[in-house]
XYZ file of C-alpha atoms in Angstrom:
534
model
C -23.912 65.441 6.923
C -26.092 64.260 9.820
C -25.489 67.470 11.831
C -26.792 69.633 8.983
C -29.897 67.465 8.756
C -30.521 67.909 12.486
C -30.153 71.697 12.193
C -32.708 71.768 9.368
C -35.019 69.502 11.363
C -34.890 71.810 14.418
C -35.451 74.928 12.348
C -38.444 73.279 10.702
C -39.890 72.394 14.074
C -39.558 76.024 15.199
C -41.304 77.298 12.074
C -44.118 74.791 12.541
C -44.583 75.966 16.112
C -44.815 79.634 15.022
C -47.421 78.845 12.354
C -49.427 76.843 14.888
C -49.423 79.760 17.340
C -50.657 82.154 14.688
C -53.410 79.802 13.602
C -54.610 79.213 17.111
C -54.553 82.999 17.894
C -56.817 83.664 14.934
C -59.176 81.001 16.139
C -59.272 82.587 19.585
C -60.325 85.978 18.194
C -63.383 84.533 16.527
C -64.702 82.716 19.663
C -66.610 84.646 22.384
C -65.892 82.075 25.095
C -63.367 83.461 27.699
C -62.497 79.968 28.990
C -61.531 78.981 25.523
C -59.293 82.059 25.207
C -57.563 81.166 28.497
C -56.755 77.644 27.277
C -55.390 79.009 24.007
C -53.171 81.452 25.894
C -51.722 78.576 27.951
C -51.052 76.572 24.790
C -49.307 79.569 23.190
C -47.137 79.956 26.281
C -46.052 76.308 26.135
C -45.300 76.541 22.420
C -43.207 79.650 22.941
C -41.198 77.862 25.648
C -40.602 74.856 23.368
C -39.638 77.182 20.509
C -37.011 78.808 22.725
C -35.580 75.397 23.584
C -35.374 74.459 19.901
C -33.656 77.741 19.028
C -31.111 77.085 21.798
C -30.477 73.555 20.447
C -30.024 74.873 16.892
C -27.527 77.444 18.145
C -25.619 74.693 19.943
C -25.497 72.523 16.835
C -24.240 75.433 14.740
C -21.561 76.133 17.288
C -20.525 72.433 17.274
C -19.942 72.499 13.497
C -17.424 75.301 14.018
C -15.272 73.250 16.385
C -11.930 71.904 15.218
C -12.284 68.198 14.357
C -11.105 65.781 17.033
C -8.046 63.678 16.315
C -9.176 60.465 14.650
C -7.923 57.122 15.823
C -5.159 55.591 13.719
C -6.165 53.137 11.018
C -9.549 52.549 9.418
C -12.459 54.203 11.308
C -16.225 54.444 11.195
C -18.721 57.074 12.491
C -20.759 56.101 15.555
C -23.919 58.132 16.289
C -25.760 58.201 19.646
C -28.929 60.088 20.640
C -30.974 60.659 23.796
C -34.055 61.830 21.882
C -33.110 65.506 21.978
C -29.443 65.695 21.081
C -27.202 63.720 18.718
C -23.519 62.899 19.266
C -21.124 61.685 16.563
C -17.646 60.225 17.140
C -15.045 58.274 15.190
C -14.202 54.789 16.465
C -11.807 52.130 15.099
C -13.401 49.817 12.533
C -12.134 46.406 13.735
C -13.510 43.581 11.627
C -12.026 40.181 10.747
C -8.417 40.147 9.626
C -8.200 43.950 9.822
C -7.339 43.511 13.495
C -3.919 42.428 12.250
C -1.559 44.921 10.721
C -0.200 43.127 7.637
C 2.545 43.920 5.204
C 0.929 45.651 2.176
C 2.266 43.059 -0.288
C 0.280 40.287 1.450
C -2.985 39.648 -0.356
C -4.179 36.766 1.820
C -3.194 35.214 5.143
C -4.756 32.129 6.745
C -4.301 30.562 10.175
C -4.756 26.777 10.057
C -4.031 23.661 12.074
C -5.472 20.844 14.149
C -5.361 19.368 17.653
C -5.846 15.655 18.319
C -6.297 13.461 21.392
C -5.526 9.750 20.933
C -5.754 6.510 22.831
C -3.593 3.822 21.250
C -2.986 0.125 21.741
C -0.420 -1.711 19.656
C 1.008 -5.157 20.186
C 3.356 -7.536 18.408
C 4.029 -11.269 18.739
C 7.271 -13.146 18.306
C 7.528 -16.230 16.116
C 8.234 -19.815 17.250
C 12.039 -19.457 17.438
C 12.987 -17.852 20.780
C 16.550 -16.607 21.104
C 16.849 -17.985 24.638
C 14.808 -19.432 27.468
C 12.000 -17.028 28.370
C 12.901 -14.605 31.164
C 12.365 -10.901 31.916
C 13.334 -9.020 28.763
C 13.897 -12.183 26.713
C 11.225 -13.153 24.205
C 9.763 -16.636 24.339
C 7.806 -18.553 21.735
C 4.765 -16.597 20.537
C 5.348 -13.946 23.185
C 3.476 -10.633 22.940
C 4.800 -7.154 23.616
C 1.951 -4.658 24.098
C 1.877 -0.889 24.538
C -0.986 1.384 25.604
C -0.487 5.118 25.269
C -2.517 8.282 25.712
C -1.188 10.815 23.234
C -1.829 14.231 21.729
C -0.594 16.271 18.831
C -0.787 19.944 17.883
C -0.119 21.409 14.458
C -0.663 25.082 13.618
C 0.620 27.429 10.978
C 0.183 30.345 8.612
C -0.073 30.296 4.853
C -0.647 33.178 2.526
C -0.264 34.725 -0.878
C 1.864 37.668 -1.927
C 1.627 40.024 -4.876
C 2.858 38.784 -8.253
C 1.702 35.136 -7.789
C 3.981 34.141 -4.897
C 2.849 32.139 -1.881
C 4.362 30.794 1.341
C 3.601 28.591 4.325
C 4.870 27.801 7.804
C 3.618 25.068 10.125
C 4.828 24.202 13.639
C 4.068 20.870 15.265
C 4.754 18.713 18.285
C 7.511 16.074 17.934
C 10.532 16.140 15.661
C 9.886 12.663 14.204
C 9.421 12.505 10.438
C 6.538 9.998 10.646
C 4.783 11.081 13.843
C 3.738 14.339 15.475
C 2.451 12.638 18.640
C 3.482 13.322 22.235
C 2.910 10.547 24.784
C 1.322 11.811 28.000
C 3.548 10.943 30.948
C 6.230 9.652 28.626
C 8.936 11.859 30.161
C 8.145 11.118 33.812
C 10.622 9.261 36.034
C 14.422 9.262 35.767
C 14.568 11.627 38.731
C 11.729 13.789 37.370
C 8.269 14.180 38.792
C 5.057 13.871 36.763
C 3.807 16.271 34.077
C 7.205 17.148 32.682
C 7.686 18.923 29.364
C 10.841 17.216 28.173
C 9.213 15.705 25.076
C 6.631 18.457 24.476
C 8.806 20.532 22.164
C 7.788 22.298 18.975
C 9.451 21.567 15.636
C 9.165 23.107 12.173
C 6.948 20.768 10.178
C 6.580 22.900 7.051
C 8.395 25.966 5.740
C 8.113 26.710 2.050
C 7.789 29.332 -0.650
C 6.231 28.913 -4.067
C 5.247 30.551 -7.349
C 2.024 30.207 -9.406
C 2.687 32.699 -12.190
C 2.945 30.153 -15.011
C -0.310 28.776 -16.472
C -1.563 25.635 -14.669
C 1.782 25.312 -12.836
C 2.843 25.426 -9.173
C 6.518 25.551 -8.156
C 7.428 24.896 -4.504
C 10.670 24.831 -2.536
C 11.488 24.156 1.108
C 9.845 21.671 3.469
C 6.301 20.803 2.399
C 3.663 18.072 2.139
C 4.136 15.162 -0.270
C 3.286 16.564 -3.725
C 2.208 13.224 -5.236
C -1.054 11.320 -5.432
C -0.220 8.406 -3.149
C -1.418 6.030 -0.405
C -0.121 4.687 2.909
C 1.312 1.683 1.047
C 4.327 3.765 -0.049
C 4.190 7.023 1.991
C 3.278 7.943 5.556
C 1.115 11.082 5.252
C 2.860 12.673 8.267
C 6.055 13.017 6.217
C 6.993 16.451 4.861
C 9.688 16.274 2.202
C 12.594 18.714 1.783
C 13.599 19.995 -1.633
C 11.789 21.132 -4.774
C 8.524 20.201 -6.480
C 6.888 21.087 -9.795
C 3.177 20.459 -10.343
C 1.079 20.963 -13.470
C -2.639 20.369 -13.989
C -4.980 21.292 -16.835
C -8.720 20.680 -17.046
C -10.539 19.845 -20.266
C -14.331 20.087 -20.403
C -16.396 18.112 -22.906
C -19.979 19.283 -23.402
C -22.929 17.019 -24.045
C -25.701 17.645 -26.578
C -25.961 21.168 -28.052
C -27.923 23.676 -26.012
C -31.498 24.576 -26.893
C -31.831 27.350 -29.510
C -32.173 30.956 -28.432
C -35.755 31.830 -27.464
C -37.671 35.116 -27.221
C -39.355 36.619 -24.206
C -42.768 38.313 -24.138
C -41.228 41.715 -24.887
C -39.453 40.329 -27.940
C -35.955 40.223 -26.442
C -33.712 37.214 -27.125
C -33.094 34.916 -24.157
C -29.922 32.813 -24.221
C -30.389 29.215 -23.055
C -28.381 27.931 -20.073
C -25.114 26.243 -21.059
C -25.275 22.482 -21.368
C -23.767 20.473 -18.515
C -20.488 18.765 -19.409
C -20.690 15.016 -19.798
C -16.955 14.667 -19.007
C -14.347 16.716 -17.160
C -10.792 15.511 -17.726
C -7.921 16.565 -15.457
C -4.437 15.826 -16.744
C -1.634 16.347 -14.237
C 2.077 15.859 -13.747
C 4.004 16.031 -10.455
C 7.790 15.985 -10.115
C 9.971 16.145 -7.027
C 13.659 16.404 -6.145
C 14.102 15.752 -2.421
C 17.286 15.825 -0.334
C 17.213 12.377 1.274
C 20.604 12.607 3.045
C 23.154 15.403 3.286
C 26.734 14.058 3.104
C 29.371 16.454 4.389
C 32.168 17.267 4.106
C 32.179 16.711 0.366
C 35.959 16.992 0.375
C 37.372 15.763 3.717
C 40.894 16.441 4.882
C 43.182 13.540 4.057
C 42.118 10.250 2.558
C 38.416 9.476 2.361
C 37.274 6.945 4.994
C 36.067 3.494 3.972
C 33.559 1.008 5.320
C 32.905 -2.731 4.920
C 29.484 -4.112 4.088
C 28.630 -6.529 6.938
C 26.887 -9.121 4.734
C 28.805 -9.153 1.459
C 32.138 -8.083 2.913
C 32.811 -5.450 0.229
C 35.040 -2.530 1.203
C 33.915 0.804 -0.213
C 34.429 4.516 0.203
C 31.902 6.229 2.451
C 29.796 8.420 0.115
C 30.612 12.133 0.200
C 27.751 13.353 -2.026
C 24.130 13.936 -1.153
C 21.499 11.292 -1.775
C 18.406 12.551 -3.600
C 15.018 10.914 -3.979
C 13.490 11.791 -7.354
C 9.791 11.337 -8.125
C 8.157 11.342 -11.558
C 4.362 11.183 -11.743
C 1.791 11.701 -14.485
C -1.900 10.972 -14.233
C -5.476 11.681 -15.192
C -8.867 12.010 -13.567
C -12.010 11.320 -15.605
C -15.117 12.835 -13.999
C -18.556 11.986 -15.424
C -20.873 14.309 -13.433
C -23.532 12.538 -11.348
C -22.233 9.153 -12.543
C -18.659 8.346 -11.443
C -15.034 9.420 -11.536
C -11.859 7.450 -12.164
C -8.289 8.475 -11.357
C -4.889 6.845 -11.798
C -1.367 8.213 -11.321
C 1.602 6.055 -12.416
C 4.793 7.096 -10.611
C 8.484 6.205 -10.653
C 10.844 6.793 -7.700
C 14.623 6.557 -8.023
C 17.577 7.397 -5.771
C 20.732 9.185 -6.935
C 22.897 7.398 -4.345
C 22.918 5.831 -0.894
C 24.195 8.856 1.032
C 26.508 8.713 4.026
C 23.874 7.655 6.580
C 22.072 5.032 4.455
C 25.027 3.427 2.694
C 25.053 0.134 4.656
C 22.979 -2.333 2.651
C 19.480 -3.188 3.836
C 18.957 -6.673 5.280
C 15.708 -6.540 7.251
C 16.816 -9.497 9.371
C 17.453 -9.603 13.126
C 20.954 -10.061 14.509
C 24.279 -8.296 14.125
C 23.706 -7.560 10.428
C 20.232 -6.145 11.036
C 20.336 -2.957 8.962
C 16.745 -1.730 8.543
C 17.214 1.598 6.748
C 19.494 1.058 3.715
C 18.245 2.493 0.422
C 20.436 0.488 -1.933
C 18.877 -1.000 -5.089
C 15.520 0.800 -5.027
C 13.798 1.700 -8.305
C 10.126 1.684 -7.378
C 7.152 1.899 -9.728
C 3.889 2.876 -8.006
C 0.347 2.993 -9.407
C -2.365 4.413 -7.098
C -5.897 4.469 -8.515
C -9.499 4.915 -7.405
C -13.066 4.901 -8.730
C -15.830 6.905 -7.054
C -19.611 7.017 -7.421
C -22.784 7.593 -5.381
C -25.628 5.398 -4.257
C -28.353 7.914 -3.530
C -26.553 10.634 -1.601
C -23.901 8.294 -0.173
C -20.428 8.600 -1.753
C -18.640 5.332 -2.506
C -15.103 4.717 -3.711
C -12.986 1.733 -4.596
C -9.299 2.485 -4.110
C -6.071 0.593 -4.575
C -2.331 0.815 -5.065
C 0.273 -1.420 -6.682
C 4.062 -1.045 -6.348
C 7.074 -3.037 -7.481
C 10.828 -2.628 -7.119
C 12.607 -3.206 -10.436
C 15.923 -3.702 -8.559
C 14.613 -6.236 -6.044
C 17.028 -8.957 -7.236
C 20.056 -6.834 -6.338
C 18.490 -5.714 -3.060
C 17.730 -9.305 -2.016
C 21.256 -10.442 -2.928
C 22.836 -7.625 -0.906
C 20.651 -8.697 2.057
C 22.026 -12.240 1.864
C 18.894 -13.735 0.278
C 19.655 -14.100 -3.456
C 16.715 -16.481 -3.903
C 14.205 -13.911 -2.587
C 14.372 -11.494 -5.509
C 10.754 -12.285 -6.332
C 9.616 -10.583 -3.134
C 9.330 -7.279 -4.946
C 5.604 -6.464 -4.808
C 3.331 -4.390 -2.601
C -0.373 -3.788 -3.101
C -3.571 -2.729 -1.361
C -7.242 -2.661 -2.300
C -10.159 -1.286 -0.336
C -13.623 0.236 -0.245
C -14.709 3.547 1.248
C -18.302 4.555 2.071
C -19.430 8.043 3.134
C -17.514 11.280 3.577
C -16.334 13.653 6.323
C -17.198 17.259 5.439
C -19.796 18.576 7.881
C -21.616 17.787 11.125
C -23.177 14.301 11.267
C -21.227 13.074 8.232
C -19.737 9.581 8.572
C -17.233 7.459 6.708
C -16.002 3.855 6.802
C -12.925 2.560 4.978
C -11.631 -1.021 4.899
C -8.681 -2.388 2.947
C -6.278 -5.292 2.471
C -2.542 -4.569 2.315
C 0.465 -6.712 1.358
C 4.127 -5.615 1.318
C 7.058 -7.834 0.382
C 10.450 -7.459 2.057
C 12.245 -5.860 -0.913
C 9.347 -3.963 -2.532
C 9.466 -0.407 -1.139
C 11.494 1.987 1.016
C 10.905 0.980 4.688
C 11.787 4.530 5.810
C 8.684 5.975 4.119
C 5.842 3.502 4.729
C 3.023 4.260 7.186
C 4.116 4.075 10.822
C 0.745 3.000 12.269
C -1.056 0.418 10.136
C 1.816 -2.122 10.143
C 4.290 -0.433 12.510
C 6.620 0.930 9.780
C 7.343 -2.650 8.627
C 7.660 -4.600 5.399
C 7.135 -8.362 4.882
C 3.685 -8.027 6.470
C 0.139 -8.355 5.161
C -3.299 -7.971 6.687
C -6.452 -5.905 7.016
C -7.281 -2.415 8.290
C -10.572 -0.635 9.060
C -11.156 3.047 9.851
C -14.508 4.606 10.827
C -15.139 8.324 11.308
C -17.991 10.553 12.467
C -18.244 14.362 12.455
C -19.469 15.487 15.888
C -19.430 19.099 14.658
C -18.291 20.874 11.515
C -14.703 20.966 12.788
C -14.632 18.016 15.225
C -14.214 14.416 14.077
C -14.011 11.090 15.897
C -11.974 8.328 14.203
C -11.541 4.673 15.189
C -8.818 2.589 13.491
C -8.021 -1.125 13.746
C -5.467 -3.212 11.871
C -4.265 -6.787 12.092
C -1.242 -8.113 10.201
C 0.994 -11.135 10.007
C 4.327 -12.121 8.510
C 4.407 -12.898 4.776
C 7.661 -14.903 4.546
C 8.450 -16.715 7.812
C 12.046 -17.462 6.758
C 13.255 -13.841 6.840
C 12.806 -10.804 9.065
C 10.233 -8.017 8.959
C 12.364 -5.048 7.925
C 11.893 -1.550 9.298
C 12.116 0.281 12.625
C 8.773 0.408 14.439
C 7.434 0.989 17.946
C 7.403 -2.761 18.695
C 11.068 -3.886 18.934
C 10.449 -7.438 17.700
C 11.994 -8.882 14.538
C 10.571 -10.916 12.973
C 7.167 -9.496 13.887
C 5.044 -12.612 13.486
C 1.704 -10.925 14.244
C 0.681 -7.325 14.862
C -2.428 -5.506 16.113
C -3.313 -1.830 16.353
C -6.284 0.085 17.781
C -6.563 3.886 17.851
C -9.345 6.215 19.020
C -8.849 9.814 17.866
C -10.758 13.001 18.689
C -9.623 15.896 16.493
C -10.527 19.555 16.076
C -9.527 21.276 12.840
C -9.158 25.011 12.395
């Protein structure tokens, strides 16, 4: 212990002083010079005084070791030593480092705080077609009339995720806005209506994610609750702000294929065998499968009192019972990623989505048209096949990737007929293709992505498509560009622009967007985002 070392050090100093006095006294006896003897006597006197001080310090240190130990602070501690050159003081202080500042349940093996904050300026505008519903006037659209919106917005998302003993994990994320496809809050959006400025009426916090999962089976992850989309996908079919509710099963296994055999074992100068480094794989193959069972609509009561209510389809005129069972969206995906190190990678993930019913709230058939029969959310007759794919490579140190997606609805004929357009069953396709250059990982990184997108009226579920690029709409096509730059390791600036127009001018542009025009003949979007990730 440090105290014992100090005691030994002091005792040694005292002994050295005594020996020095004796040596100098002997020297004084041999010299005849009286002045020299006087100086030696003064030196002996000083050494004796210092020796007394050292003996007193040693006695104090010995006495200190006999004291009862002071009560230690609770939790993990460390010893802190201070000295003024003559004395040493030791005390126990709390050892507060990193996550140990938090008192965690012992079964937790890892806990992470994560999230992001984003500021956004947004412009979006839509144009009517050449068939006005009435003479132009305030609130009545004219021919080729534009509605435009400019908004300053922000979003906040933060949460905790962690792992527990025995291969369990969990996550919780809170976010602004309760919308499924947007977590934005519009600044000043709740002013007026008898309120002053800077109100907080639309600044609430909602649960964006809440899930639990298990990773105890080889290569397998099981998840239940509310969580991010578990599929490889693009904005053609899914808005990435959506968090699904239900169950998911994911499996992935990696196969490594080595190149030429390694060099034979060599010998070093001392005769020992030296193993050669392992050869680099020429191919890494990831095979994966993702499955999901999501509660799309909860229909209750499942057994109502009295006779079940009925409803009439507004277009076809059919009378039917209102569904009393839940509607589920089921996803089935398999895929592979071929990675040739330092050359390129290629990935594809064919997927099938089907619905177990229409549910109570989505049971009116989709039309997509304006007017009294303008249902925009029906999920009848949807059996969607989706094939996202991408190829990536590098030119020098610059990452490049060619990406695309193709989707078709196998039940588009029935969906078009139910919408009152039996001759439009061929409008069943959606696709996109684009090029990405660069990456966003660290400070001064940059990235540019540009793509073409086309979506037919009866191709995909309008409740799931991206809410920004084409305003949550189908029957639109056009271009989009996004450029990003990392101002710091956790701060990124993104600029996004898109321009779209109507595919089939004889029918509506289905879906519920921020621009209340149907058909949406033309559409433009510009967004400037500044985000910090943590």
